């Protein structure tokens, strides 16, 4: 795929490349990845910058004991490596894994650094994305510290339903553990209690919530915040 073809396929990309230095058009590369591909490994040397043009990915933090903590799940258009580069760090601080087919437009680190020095419009777009992620992280951070597992799980289920327009939570227990920080043992116990109370259902091993259950969950979450 060429850059021209990518711009036709993803027209919103034009806003990001509007004032890009002309010479970068011949120095960029485009790669497409299948789901569950690591495209950005924690602690690796970072010599590139990427624009995720298509597909969804998750940002995770991996620890030496094997535990994985999901920081966020992002949709296009997004960036790869921008935080480390803007912070002046030589290595990545997180791992990025695709959750669907993803198309990424790559530039060298030096080209990106030169680009943002010349292009205030692009720098503003990158900065806005970084600021949005920090805002979202700061806004949600207290939830995991102060709310009980039942509150966190119901909030997670409601957010999933809103995002994917599905009353079936198509996530494994391990994936929910990584996304919420709740241990698998506590997850199973809490889901069992929610089912017993009638706030969720279970179909073929997946959590489900009909409209009445969603209403109950929203009321429970709201009461917990008051």
N, CA, C and O of each residue as an XYZ file, in Angstrom:
904
protein
N       0.841     -1.191      0.000
C       0.000      0.000      0.000
C       0.884      1.252      0.000
O       1.859      1.328      0.748
N       0.542      2.227     -0.837
C       1.288      3.474     -0.885
C       0.651      4.497      0.043
O      -0.468      4.297      0.516
N       1.357      5.594      0.305
C       0.819      6.651      1.153
C      -0.433      7.251      0.518
O      -1.393      7.554      1.226
N      -0.440      7.427     -0.790
C      -1.607      7.979     -1.488
C      -2.812      7.065     -1.314
O      -3.926      7.535     -1.086
N      -2.589      5.763     -1.421
C      -3.679      4.798     -1.257
C      -4.193      4.805      0.182
O      -5.395      4.683      0.419
N      -3.280      4.948      1.133
C      -3.677      4.990      2.541
C      -4.518      6.228      2.830
O      -5.482      6.157      3.592
N      -4.165      7.350      2.234
C      -4.932      8.583      2.432
C      -6.338      8.463      1.859
O      -7.283      9.030      2.408
N      -6.481      7.732      0.762
C      -7.816      7.501      0.195
C      -8.623      6.595      1.119
O      -9.817      6.813      1.322
N      -7.977      5.594      1.669
C      -8.640      4.633      2.552
C      -8.983      5.240      3.901
O     -10.022      4.922      4.480
N      -8.104      6.124      4.413
C      -8.302      6.769      5.724
C      -8.238      8.287      5.522
O      -7.212      8.896      5.824
N      -9.298      8.902      5.024
C      -9.257     10.337      4.691
C      -8.949     11.259      5.862
O      -8.385     12.336      5.671
N      -9.320     10.840      7.092
C      -9.036     11.691      8.256
C      -7.543     11.817      8.532
O      -7.128     12.691      9.293
N      -6.737     10.961      7.928
C      -5.291     11.037      8.093
C      -4.733     12.329      7.495
O      -3.678     12.805      7.914
N      -5.438     12.893      6.520
C      -4.966     14.111      5.856
C      -4.756     15.249      6.841
O      -3.840     16.054      6.675
N      -5.594     15.321      7.861
C      -5.459     16.394      8.852
C      -4.120     16.323      9.581
O      -3.564     17.352      9.967
N      -3.606     15.115      9.767
C      -2.347     14.932     10.479
C      -1.137     15.185      9.573
O      -0.087     15.631     10.036
N      -1.296     14.898      8.296
C      -0.168     15.006      7.365
C      -0.199     16.300      6.549
O       0.615     16.487      5.645
N      -1.129     17.181      6.866
C      -1.379     18.371      6.039
C      -0.122     19.190      5.777
O       0.104     19.632      4.651
N       0.698     19.399      6.806
C       1.893     20.235      6.661
C       3.179     19.414      6.830
O       4.233     19.959      7.157
N       3.081     18.132      6.609
C       4.250     17.268      6.719
C       5.302     17.662      5.683
O       4.956     17.922      4.530
N       6.587     17.712      6.072
C       7.647     18.010      5.099
C       7.570     17.066      3.904
O       7.399     15.858      4.065
N       7.695     17.622      2.718
C       7.512     16.866      1.483
C       8.428     15.655      1.395
O       8.029     14.601      0.901
N       9.675     15.811      1.881
C      10.642     14.726      1.743
C      10.272     13.485      2.557
O      10.765     12.392      2.277
N       9.405     13.647      3.563
C       9.028     12.492      4.383
C       8.091     11.533      3.638
O       7.944     10.376      4.034
N       7.471     12.002      2.583
C       6.561     11.140      1.828
C       7.283      9.942      1.215
O       6.675      8.899      0.979
N       8.575     10.096      0.959
C       9.342      8.996      0.369
C      10.137      8.225      1.413
O      10.792      7.233      1.093
N      10.079      8.680      2.659
C      10.867      8.018      3.710
C      10.007      7.269      4.722
O      10.536      6.635      5.635
N       8.701      7.336      4.571
C       7.820      6.631      5.505
C       7.565      5.210      5.002
O       7.748      4.911      3.822
N       7.141      4.346      5.921
C       6.791      2.972      5.575
C       5.430      2.634      6.172
O       5.019      3.220      7.174
N       4.739      1.689      5.551
C       3.408      1.290      6.006
C       3.425     -0.207      6.285
O       3.871     -0.999      5.455
N       2.932     -0.587      7.465
C       2.880     -2.000      7.828
C       1.476     -2.337      8.344
O       0.829     -1.532      9.013
N       1.031     -3.544      8.015
C      -0.252     -4.035      8.509
C      -0.008     -5.269      9.370
O       0.738     -6.169      8.984
N      -0.647     -5.301     10.545
C      -0.437     -6.384     11.500
C      -1.752     -7.115     11.766
O      -2.814     -6.492     11.787
N      -1.688     -8.425     11.968
C      -2.893     -9.174     12.367
C      -3.154     -8.987     13.865
O      -2.304     -8.446     14.572
N      -4.313     -9.426     14.354
C      -4.597     -9.328     15.789
C      -3.581    -10.099     16.634
O      -2.972    -11.067     16.180
N      -3.419     -9.638     17.880
C      -2.540    -10.266     18.874
C      -1.066    -10.227     18.462
O      -0.306    -11.149     18.760
N      -0.673     -9.149     17.773
C       0.723     -8.945     17.393
C       1.338     -7.856     18.271
O       0.746     -6.793     18.455
N       2.517     -8.124     18.805
C       3.239     -7.108     19.572
C       3.957     -6.203     18.580
O       4.832     -6.658     17.843
N       3.591     -4.926     18.556
C       4.228     -3.996     17.623
C       5.163     -3.020     18.336
O       5.829     -2.204     17.700
N       5.202     -3.115     19.657
C       5.945     -2.126     20.432
C       6.232     -2.769     21.787
O       5.328     -2.878     22.616
N       7.471     -3.196     22.025
C       7.806     -3.971     23.218
C       8.395     -3.082     24.304
O       9.258     -2.247     24.035
N       7.924     -3.267     25.533
C       8.438     -2.500     26.661
C       9.958     -2.670     26.796
O      10.481     -3.776     26.659
N      10.656     -1.562     27.065
C      12.104     -1.509     27.292
C      12.932     -1.699     26.025
O      14.151     -1.849     26.106
N      12.290     -1.695     24.851
C      13.034     -1.810     23.594
C      13.563     -0.441     23.179
O      12.973      0.585     23.518
N      14.671     -0.424     22.449
C      15.192      0.820     21.880
C      14.156      1.395     20.919
O      13.602      0.674     20.089
N      13.899      2.684     21.034
C      12.871      3.303     20.205
C      13.522      4.202     19.151
O      14.031      5.275     19.474
N      13.505      3.766     17.908
C      14.103      4.556     16.828
C      13.081      4.907     15.752
O      13.449      5.233     14.624
N      11.779      4.839     16.105
C      10.737      5.123     15.134
C       9.543      5.784     15.817
O       9.422      5.760     17.042
N       8.675      6.367     15.017
C       7.401      6.917     15.462
C       6.339      6.381     14.513
O       6.569      6.308     13.306
N       5.177      6.003     15.043
C       4.136      5.442     14.202
C       2.792      6.119     14.374
O       2.465      6.608     15.456
N       2.023      6.146     13.315
C       0.634      6.614     13.354
C      -0.261      5.407     13.077
O      -0.217      4.837     11.987
N      -1.063      5.023     14.050
C      -1.991      3.907     13.876
C      -3.195      4.434     13.102
O      -4.019      5.171     13.644
N      -3.289      4.052     11.839
C      -4.320      4.585     10.950
C      -5.602      3.762     10.957
O      -6.695      4.304     10.788
N      -5.470      2.465     11.149
C      -6.630      1.571     11.166
C      -6.435      0.520     12.243
O      -5.315      0.076     12.500
N      -7.541      0.123     12.873
C      -7.491     -0.977     13.831
C      -7.346     -0.535     15.270
O      -7.000      0.608     15.567
N      -7.626     -1.488     16.162
C      -7.589     -1.237     17.599
C      -6.387     -1.939     18.224
O      -5.938     -2.982     17.748
N      -5.881     -1.350     19.292
C      -4.752     -1.948     19.999
C      -4.883     -1.661     21.492
O      -5.643     -0.784     21.902
N      -4.153     -2.392     22.276
C      -4.155     -2.154     23.720
C      -2.741     -1.866     24.182
O      -1.768     -2.390     23.639
N      -2.649     -1.018     25.203
C      -1.373     -0.639     25.799
C      -1.270     -1.367     27.133
O      -2.128     -1.205     28.001
N      -0.221     -2.169     27.297
C      -0.085     -2.978     28.507
C       1.282     -2.767     29.151
O       2.247     -2.374     28.497
N       1.331     -3.036     30.435
C       2.582     -2.997     31.180
C       2.877     -4.419     31.643
O       2.070     -5.033     32.341
N       4.020     -4.931     31.255
C       4.411     -6.293     31.608
C       5.443     -6.257     32.731
O       6.333     -5.406     32.745
N       5.312     -7.182     33.660
C       6.205     -7.220     34.807
C       7.025     -8.505     34.811
O       6.649     -9.498     34.187
N       8.148     -8.472     35.522
C       9.069     -9.604     35.526
C       8.439    -10.877     36.070
O       8.864    -11.977     35.717
N       7.422    -10.741     36.932
C       6.776    -11.932     37.499
C       5.737    -12.542     36.553
O       5.064    -13.513     36.900
N       5.615    -11.961     35.358
C       4.686    -12.500     34.372
C       3.322    -11.835     34.351
O       2.528    -12.090     33.445
N       3.033    -10.991     35.327
C       1.740    -10.313     35.360
C       1.658     -9.262     34.255
O       2.658     -8.650     33.881
N       0.453     -9.070     33.749
C       0.197     -8.073     32.714
C      -0.905     -7.153     33.196
O      -1.939     -7.610     33.685
N      -0.682     -5.849     33.058
C      -1.680     -4.852     33.468
C      -2.012     -4.000     32.254
O      -1.127     -3.365     31.682
N      -3.289     -3.980     31.853
C      -3.677     -3.169     30.711
C      -3.915     -1.734     31.130
O      -4.731     -1.458     32.011
N      -3.194     -0.817     30.491
C      -3.316      0.598     30.822
C      -4.503      1.222     30.107
O      -5.290      1.952     30.709
N      -4.625      0.926     28.812
C      -5.722      1.498     28.037
C      -5.916      0.718     26.753
O      -5.040     -0.029     26.319
N      -7.075      0.905     26.159
C      -7.391      0.325     24.854
C      -7.687      1.488     23.918
O      -8.538      2.321     24.230
N      -7.000      1.567     22.770
C      -7.090      2.738     21.904
C      -7.603      2.391     20.519
O      -7.397      1.285     20.018
N      -8.276      3.362     19.909
C      -8.749      3.216     18.541
C      -8.046      4.247     17.661
O      -7.428      5.179     18.175
N      -8.134      4.086     16.341
C      -7.456      5.025     15.449
C      -8.201      6.373     15.393
O      -9.402      6.415     15.661
N      -7.531      7.439     15.061
C      -6.096      7.515     14.780
C      -5.349      7.708     16.095
O      -5.758      8.496     16.949
N      -4.237      6.968     16.245
C      -3.460      7.051     17.465
C      -1.979      6.999     17.097
O      -1.624      6.902     15.922
N      -1.123      7.065     18.111
C       0.313      7.132     17.847
C       1.069      6.040     18.582
O       0.603      5.507     19.589
N       2.232      5.721     18.066
C       3.130      4.749     18.672
C       4.472      5.436     18.925
O       5.111      5.928     17.995
N       4.892      5.464     20.192
C       6.208      5.991     20.526
C       6.250      7.467     20.856
O       7.314      7.992     21.185
N       5.110      8.158     20.777
C       5.124      9.605     20.969
C       5.499     10.016     22.384
O       6.182     11.022     22.576
N       5.057      9.242     23.387
C       5.332      9.620     24.779
C       6.824      9.540     25.078
O       7.400     10.470     25.641
N       7.446      8.429     24.701
C       8.883      8.266     24.960
C       9.702      9.328     24.231
O      10.651      9.875     24.791
N       9.337      9.619     22.987
C      10.099     10.604     22.213
C       9.936     12.001     22.793
O      10.919     12.721     22.964
N       8.702     12.389     23.098
C       8.471     13.715     23.675
C       9.139     13.847     25.042
O       9.547     14.940     25.434
N       9.250     12.726     25.768
C       9.902     12.743     27.084
C      11.422     12.673     26.968
O      12.128     12.803     27.968
N      11.926     12.470     25.756
C      13.364     12.387     25.551
C      13.975     11.089     26.041
O      15.159     11.048     26.375
N      13.181     10.026     26.089
C      13.659      8.736     26.574
C      14.027      7.825     25.403
O      13.345      7.825     24.378
N      15.105      7.047     25.550
C      15.550      6.207     24.440
C      14.792      4.891     24.308
O      14.827      4.263     23.249
N      14.108      4.465     25.371
C      13.429      3.168     25.359
C      11.938      3.317     25.622
O      11.487      4.306     26.201
N      11.191      2.321     25.187
C       9.750      2.332     25.384
C       9.403      1.986     26.838
O      10.153      1.283     27.516
N       8.270      2.485     27.298
C       7.844      2.228     28.677
C       6.676      1.265     28.759
O       6.310      0.823     29.848
N       6.085      0.935     27.615
C       4.920      0.049     27.587
C       5.021     -0.888     26.387
O       5.847     -0.701     25.494
N       4.165     -1.889     26.392
C       4.023     -2.795     25.254
C       2.696     -2.489     24.561
O       1.691     -2.229     25.223
N       2.695     -2.521     23.235
C       1.468     -2.311     22.469
C       1.162     -3.588     21.695
O       2.007     -4.108     20.967
N      -0.061     -4.080     21.865
C      -0.498     -5.299     21.199
C      -1.765     -5.021     20.398
O      -2.702     -4.409     20.911
N      -1.797     -5.464     19.155
C      -2.994     -5.265     18.338
C      -4.124     -6.165     18.821
O      -3.888     -7.295     19.249
N      -5.350     -5.657     18.750
C      -6.523     -6.476     19.078
C      -7.349     -6.764     17.828
O      -8.202     -7.651     17.839
N      -7.100     -6.021     16.755
C      -7.700     -6.277     15.441
C      -6.594     -6.084     14.402
O      -5.459     -5.766     14.760
N      -6.912     -6.270     13.127
C      -5.949     -5.910     12.088
C      -5.621     -4.423     12.220
O      -6.524     -3.597     12.360
N      -4.349     -4.085     12.176
C      -3.918     -2.699     12.353
C      -2.981     -2.277     11.227
O      -2.117     -3.045     10.804
N      -3.160     -1.051     10.748
C      -2.263     -0.461      9.755
C      -1.547      0.717     10.407
O      -2.179      1.629     10.939
N      -0.221      0.681     10.358
C       0.596      1.708     11.019
C       1.511      2.368     10.001
O       2.185      1.690      9.227
N       1.530      3.690     10.008
C       2.413      4.490      9.156
C       3.624      4.884      9.989
O       3.479      5.543     11.018
N       4.827      4.484      9.552
C       6.040      4.683     10.346
C       6.967      5.749      9.752
O       7.096      5.902      8.538
N       7.602      6.477     10.675
C       8.664      7.424     10.338
C       9.836      7.151     11.273
O       9.650      6.586     12.351
N      11.027      7.544     10.873
C      12.153      7.402     11.786
C      11.987      8.381     12.940
O      11.294      9.391     12.813
N      12.616      8.083     14.049
C      12.538      8.970     15.208
C      13.066     10.359     14.861
O      12.478     11.369     15.248
N      14.171     10.403     14.135
C      14.761     11.698     13.779
C      13.825     12.500     12.885
O      13.677     13.708     13.070
N      13.189     11.836     11.913
C      12.252     12.542     11.042
C      11.078     13.098     11.845
O      10.630     14.218     11.597
N      10.578     12.315     12.811
C       9.480     12.794     13.650
C       9.915     14.004     14.477
O       9.186     14.992     14.568
N      11.098     13.926     15.076
C      11.593     15.029     15.889
C      11.775     16.294     15.055
O      11.455     17.394     15.506
N      12.286     16.133     13.844
C      12.436     17.294     12.955
C      11.074     17.828     12.525
O      10.879     19.039     12.417
N      10.135     16.915     12.281
C       8.795     17.281     11.828
C       8.069     18.147     12.854
O       7.527     19.195     12.505
N       8.053     17.720     14.105
C       7.290     18.479     15.106
C       7.938     19.823     15.436
O       7.276     20.710     15.974
N       9.225     19.982     15.120
C       9.866     21.288     15.290
C       9.367     22.283     14.258
O       9.319     23.485     14.516
N       8.994     21.779     13.083
C       8.586     22.652     11.977
C       7.078     22.800     11.864
O       6.594     23.799     11.331
N       6.328     21.824     12.357
C       4.887     21.750     12.109
C       4.117     21.890     13.425
O       3.907     20.905     14.134
N       3.702     23.110     13.746
C       2.972     23.360     14.997
C       1.609     22.676     14.980
O       1.135     22.213     16.017
N       0.983     22.610     13.817
C      -0.327     21.959     13.691
C      -0.237     20.487     14.107
O      -1.065     20.006     14.880
N       0.759     19.785     13.598
C       0.927     18.370     13.927
C       1.328     18.198     15.395
O       0.831     17.298     16.072
N       2.216     19.051     15.882
C       2.627     18.983     17.283
C       1.423     19.155     18.207
O       1.321     18.491     19.239
N       0.518     20.046     17.828
C      -0.674     20.268     18.651
C      -1.553     19.018     18.676
O      -2.086     18.661     19.727
N      -1.714     18.343     17.523
C      -2.528     17.127     17.468
C      -1.917     16.015     18.323
O      -2.627     15.318     19.047
N      -0.603     15.859     18.232
C       0.073     14.838     19.043
C      -0.058     15.169     20.521
O      -0.339     14.289     21.335
N       0.145     16.442     20.870
C       0.062     16.862     22.275
C      -1.341     16.679     22.829
O      -1.510     16.288     23.984
N      -2.350     16.962     22.007
C      -3.733     16.778     22.451
C      -4.024     15.317     22.766
O      -4.711     15.007     23.740
N      -3.493     14.418     21.932
C      -3.718     12.985     22.160
C      -3.044     12.534     23.455
O      -3.629     11.781     24.233
N      -1.806     12.998     23.685
C      -1.098     12.644     24.912
C      -1.847     13.196     26.123
O      -2.013     12.501     27.126
N      -2.300     14.455     26.026
C      -3.018     15.081     27.136
C      -4.327     14.357     27.417
O      -4.711     14.199     28.576
N      -5.017     13.913     26.366
C      -6.277     13.190     26.543
C      -6.060     11.884     27.305
O      -6.841     11.530     28.188
N      -4.992     11.178     26.951
C      -4.701      9.913     27.630
C      -4.363     10.150     29.104
O      -4.799      9.397     29.975
N      -3.595     11.187     29.373
C      -3.257     11.505     30.761
C      -4.502     11.898     31.543
O      -4.668     11.504     32.697
N      -5.377     12.676     30.908
C      -6.628     13.087     31.558
C      -7.483     11.868     31.895
O      -7.996     11.742     33.007
N      -7.628     10.969     30.914
C      -8.439      9.768     31.116
C      -7.858      8.892     32.225
O      -8.588      8.361     33.061
N      -6.536      8.753     32.215
C      -5.880      7.935     33.227
C      -6.056      8.542     34.609
O      -6.362      7.830     35.566
N      -5.865      9.855     34.721
C      -6.008     10.526     36.014
C      -7.442     10.451     36.516
O      -7.685     10.259     37.707
N      -8.393     10.604     35.593
C      -9.804     10.601     35.959
C     -10.239      9.250     36.514
O     -11.044      9.173     37.443
N      -9.687      8.176     35.922
C     -10.122      6.820     36.294
C      -9.260      6.165     37.361
O      -9.652      5.146     37.929
N      -8.090      6.734     37.642
C      -7.137      6.066     38.534
C      -7.729      5.774     39.904
O      -7.504      4.695     40.453
N      -8.484      6.718     40.467
C      -9.017      6.544     41.813
C     -10.019      5.414     41.937
O     -10.209      4.863     43.022
N     -10.671      5.060     40.814
C     -11.682      3.997     40.873
C     -11.104      2.709     41.438
O     -11.707      2.089     42.314
N      -9.938      2.302     40.943
C      -9.349      1.030     41.356
C      -8.877      1.056     42.796
O      -8.737      0.006     43.424
N      -8.632      2.241     43.322
C      -8.122      2.352     44.687
C      -9.236      2.375     45.729
O      -9.059      1.885     46.844
N     -10.392      2.951     45.360
C     -11.396      3.227     46.386
C     -12.718      2.486     46.236
O     -13.498      2.430     47.187
N     -12.990      1.911     45.055
C     -14.260      1.226     44.884
C     -14.085     -0.282     44.994
O     -13.042     -0.808     44.605
N     -15.088     -0.990     45.516
C     -15.009     -2.454     45.647
C     -15.119     -3.123     44.282
O     -15.543     -2.491     43.315
N     -14.737     -4.414     44.195
C     -14.757     -5.131     42.915
C     -16.111     -5.111     42.214
O     -16.172     -5.006     40.989
N     -17.203     -5.211     42.986
C     -18.525     -5.232     42.363
C     -18.793     -3.938     41.602
O     -19.322     -3.969     40.491
N     -18.432     -2.808     42.190
C     -18.603     -1.508     41.544
C     -17.746     -1.430     40.279
O     -18.223     -1.012     39.223
N     -16.475     -1.837     40.394
C     -15.557     -1.768     39.257
C     -16.028     -2.647     38.103
O     -15.964     -2.244     36.941
N     -16.500     -3.844     38.426
C     -16.945     -4.761     37.380
C     -18.193     -4.248     36.663
O     -18.272     -4.298     35.436
N     -19.156     -3.761     37.422
C     -20.370     -3.239     36.800
C     -20.054     -2.037     35.914
O     -20.610     -1.901     34.824
N     -19.168     -1.172     36.380
C     -18.755     -0.024     35.579
C     -18.064     -0.489     34.300
O     -18.300      0.059     33.223
N     -17.214     -1.497     34.425
C     -16.517     -2.058     33.265
C     -17.510     -2.650     32.262
O     -17.395     -2.416     31.058
N     -18.485     -3.417     32.762
C     -19.486     -4.028     31.882
C     -20.302     -2.960     31.152
O     -20.563     -3.085     29.955
N     -20.702     -1.911     31.875
C     -21.496     -0.846     31.263
C     -20.696     -0.110     30.192
O     -21.231      0.227     29.136
N     -19.424      0.138     30.460
C     -18.580      0.813     29.481
C     -18.385     -0.060     28.245
O     -18.370      0.442     27.121
N     -18.236     -1.368     28.456
C     -18.086     -2.298     27.333
C     -19.345     -2.274     26.467
O     -19.256     -2.183     25.243
N     -20.514     -2.355     27.098
C     -21.783     -2.365     26.368
C     -21.951     -1.079     25.562
O     -22.408     -1.109     24.420
N     -21.581      0.040     26.162
C     -21.696      1.327     25.465
C     -20.751      1.402     24.269
O     -21.118      1.914     23.211
N     -19.532      0.888     24.441
C     -18.530      0.974     23.381
C     -18.806      0.016     22.233
O     -18.656      0.380     21.067
N     -19.215     -1.224     22.563
C     -19.358     -2.250     21.540
C     -20.809     -2.537     21.148
O     -21.066     -3.361     20.270
N     -21.751     -1.861     21.796
C     -23.174     -2.023     21.477
C     -23.572     -3.503     21.514
O     -24.267     -4.004     20.630
N     -23.113     -4.173     22.552
C     -23.406     -5.598     22.723
C     -23.716     -5.870     24.181
O     -23.001     -5.412     25.072
N     -24.788     -6.620     24.423
C     -25.143     -6.966     25.798
C     -24.388     -8.207     26.274
O     -24.574     -8.646     27.410
N     -23.543     -8.772     25.420
C     -22.692     -9.906     25.784
C     -21.254     -9.394     25.928
O     -20.702     -8.815     24.993
N     -20.660     -9.608     27.089
C     -19.289     -9.151     27.339
C     -18.330    -10.195     26.786
O     -18.048    -11.195     27.446
N     -17.839     -9.969     25.600
C     -16.999    -10.961     24.916
C     -15.539    -10.797     25.336
O     -14.673    -10.453     24.532
N     -15.302    -11.051     26.597
C     -13.971    -11.003     27.174
C     -13.775    -12.237     28.048
O     -14.699    -12.666     28.738
N     -12.579    -12.803     28.017
C     -12.265    -13.911     28.917
C     -12.007    -13.347     30.308
O     -11.832    -12.139     30.474
N     -11.985    -14.231     31.313
C     -11.687    -13.780     32.673
C     -10.283    -13.175     32.736
O     -10.055    -12.196     33.445
N      -9.348    -13.763     31.990
C      -7.978    -13.253     32.000
C      -7.926    -11.843     31.404
O      -7.210    -10.982     31.914
N      -8.672    -11.608     30.339
C      -8.695    -10.279     29.720
C      -9.335     -9.254     30.655
O      -8.863     -8.122     30.760
N     -10.411     -9.657     31.333
C     -11.049     -8.735     32.283
C     -10.095     -8.436     33.428
O     -10.016     -7.298     33.892
N      -9.372     -9.446     33.884
C      -8.365     -9.255     34.932
C      -7.329     -8.223     34.502
O      -6.984     -7.328     35.274
N      -6.833     -8.347     33.271
C      -5.804     -7.428     32.786
C      -6.342     -6.007     32.644
O      -5.610     -5.041     32.865
N      -7.613     -5.875     32.279
C      -8.187     -4.561     32.035
C      -8.674     -3.864     33.304
O      -8.729     -2.635     33.354
N      -9.024     -4.635     34.321
C      -9.547     -4.034     35.548
C      -8.569     -4.075     36.709
O      -8.691     -3.298     37.655
N      -7.595     -4.982     36.642
C      -6.674     -5.136     37.760
C      -7.221     -6.017     38.870
O      -6.571     -6.175     39.903
N      -8.405     -6.595     38.679
C      -9.015     -7.478     39.676
C      -8.510     -8.901     39.440
O      -8.506     -9.368     38.301
N      -8.093     -9.585     40.478
C      -7.569    -10.937     40.325
C      -8.645    -11.866     39.775
O      -9.836    -11.631     39.980
N      -8.227    -12.922     39.076
C      -9.175    -13.864     38.481
C     -10.045    -14.510     39.566
O     -11.246    -14.703     39.373
N      -9.426    -14.843     40.710
C     -10.186    -15.452     41.804
C     -11.285    -14.514     42.291
O     -12.425    -14.937     42.483
N     -10.945    -13.240     42.490
C     -11.933    -12.257     42.933
C     -12.973    -12.010     41.856
O     -14.150    -11.810     42.156
N     -12.542    -12.023     40.597
C     -13.472    -11.862     39.481
C     -14.544    -12.939     39.501
O     -15.735    -12.639     39.434
N     -14.122    -14.186     39.594
C     -15.075    -15.292     39.577
C     -16.054    -15.198     40.736
O     -17.252    -15.430     40.575
N     -15.523    -14.850     41.922
C     -16.384    -14.732     43.090
C     -17.385    -13.582     42.928
O     -18.560    -13.720     43.269
N     -16.906    -12.447     42.402
C     -17.773    -11.276     42.250
C     -18.825    -11.499     41.176
O     -19.982    -11.119     41.358
N     -18.443    -12.109     40.061
C     -19.412    -12.395     38.997
C     -20.480    -13.354     39.499
O     -21.654    -13.217     39.154
N     -20.075    -14.329     40.314
C     -21.050    -15.268     40.877
C     -22.055    -14.529     41.762
O     -23.253    -14.808     41.710
N     -21.570    -13.591     42.568
C     -22.465    -12.818     43.436
C     -23.393    -11.929     42.620
O     -24.570    -11.785     42.951
N     -22.860    -11.327     41.545
C     -23.692    -10.477     40.694
C     -24.784    -11.293     40.015
O     -25.910    -10.824     39.846
N     -24.441    -12.512     39.630
C     -25.443    -13.380     39.004
C     -26.518    -13.781     40.001
O     -27.704    -13.803     39.674
N     -26.096    -14.097     41.223
C     -27.046    -14.487     42.261
C     -27.997    -13.344     42.609
O     -29.153    -13.569     42.967
N     -27.491    -12.106     42.497
C     -28.332    -10.947     42.812
C     -29.191    -10.520     41.628
O     -30.015     -9.613     41.753
N     -29.003    -11.171     40.474
C     -29.816    -10.862     39.300
C     -29.322     -9.694     38.479
O     -30.028     -9.226     37.585
N     -28.112     -9.207     38.765
C     -27.612     -8.031     38.054
C     -26.903     -8.383     36.757
O     -26.710     -7.516     35.903
N     -26.510     -9.643     36.595
C     -25.926    -10.100     35.335
C     -26.425    -11.511     35.052
O     -26.955    -12.184     35.935
N     -26.249    -11.946     33.819
C     -26.535    -13.327     33.457
C     -25.270    -13.960     32.899
O     -24.277    -13.273     32.661
N     -25.309    -15.257     32.694
C     -24.182    -15.979     32.101
C     -24.713    -16.831     30.957
O     -25.603    -17.658     31.156
N     -24.168    -16.630     29.753
C     -24.553    -17.411     28.583
C     -23.297    -17.963     27.925
O     -22.453    -17.203     27.450
N     -23.174    -19.288     27.898
C     -21.998    -19.951     27.327
C     -20.698    -19.387     27.901
O     -19.716    -19.184     27.187
N     -20.724    -19.143     29.206
C     -19.537    -18.694     29.908
C     -19.273    -17.206     29.844
O     -18.336    -16.719     30.477
N     -20.094    -16.457     29.080
C     -19.902    -15.018     28.946
C     -20.934    -14.259     29.773
O     -22.092    -14.667     29.871
N     -20.499    -13.155     30.363
C     -21.403    -12.302     31.132
C     -22.347    -11.585     30.174
O     -21.921    -11.088     29.132
N     -23.630    -11.533     30.527
C     -24.626    -10.813     29.734
C     -25.397     -9.854     30.635
O     -25.522    -10.085     31.838
N     -25.911     -8.780     30.046
C     -26.731     -7.830     30.800
C     -27.839     -7.324     29.890
O     -27.575     -6.664     28.886
N     -29.092     -7.639     30.248
C     -30.206     -7.094     29.472
C     -30.467     -5.655     29.921
O     -29.776     -5.137     30.799
N     -31.459     -5.019     29.318
C     -31.706     -3.602     29.607
C     -32.069     -3.371     31.065
O     -31.635     -2.387     31.664
N     -32.867     -4.276     31.646
C     -33.255     -4.133     33.046
C     -32.033     -4.254     33.959
O     -31.901     -3.507     34.928
N     -31.153     -5.185     33.649
C     -29.937     -5.360     34.448
C     -29.000     -4.166     34.289
O     -28.347     -3.755     35.248
N     -28.935     -3.614     33.087
C     -28.108     -2.426     32.880
C     -28.630     -1.253     33.705
O     -27.849     -0.482     34.264
N     -29.953     -1.123     33.776
C     -30.549     -0.056     34.577
C     -30.196     -0.252     36.045
O     -29.827      0.706     36.725
N     -30.303     -1.475     36.540
C     -29.934     -1.778     37.924
C     -28.463     -1.454     38.174
O     -28.108     -0.902     39.215
N     -27.615     -1.803     37.208
C     -26.178     -1.570     37.363
C     -25.865     -0.085     37.401
O     -25.052      0.361     38.211
N     -26.508      0.686     36.528
C     -26.268      2.136     36.528
C     -26.700      2.765     37.846
O     -26.028      3.659     38.361
N     -27.811      2.304     38.388
C     -28.284      2.827     39.671
C     -27.311      2.456     40.795
O     -27.029      3.271     41.674
N     -26.804      1.228     40.760
C     -25.844      0.780     41.777
C     -24.568      1.608     41.708
O     -24.061      2.050     42.739
N     -24.041      1.824     40.495
C     -22.807      2.587     40.325
C     -23.015      4.025     40.789
O     -22.155      4.599     41.458
N     -24.161      4.605     40.431
C     -24.442      5.991     40.827
C     -24.557      6.115     42.346
O     -24.061      7.079     42.929
N     -25.201      5.156     42.979
C     -25.323      5.190     44.444
C     -23.949      5.079     45.109
O     -23.701      5.701     46.141
N     -23.061      4.284     44.512
C     -21.736      4.128     45.085
C     -20.905      5.395     45.014
O     -19.970      5.575     45.795
N     -21.248      6.284     44.069
C     -20.499      7.521     43.916
C     -21.020      8.630     44.823
O     -20.350      9.640     45.043
N     -22.219      8.425     45.341
C     -22.836      9.496     46.156
C     -22.491      9.343     47.631
O     -22.924     10.152     48.453
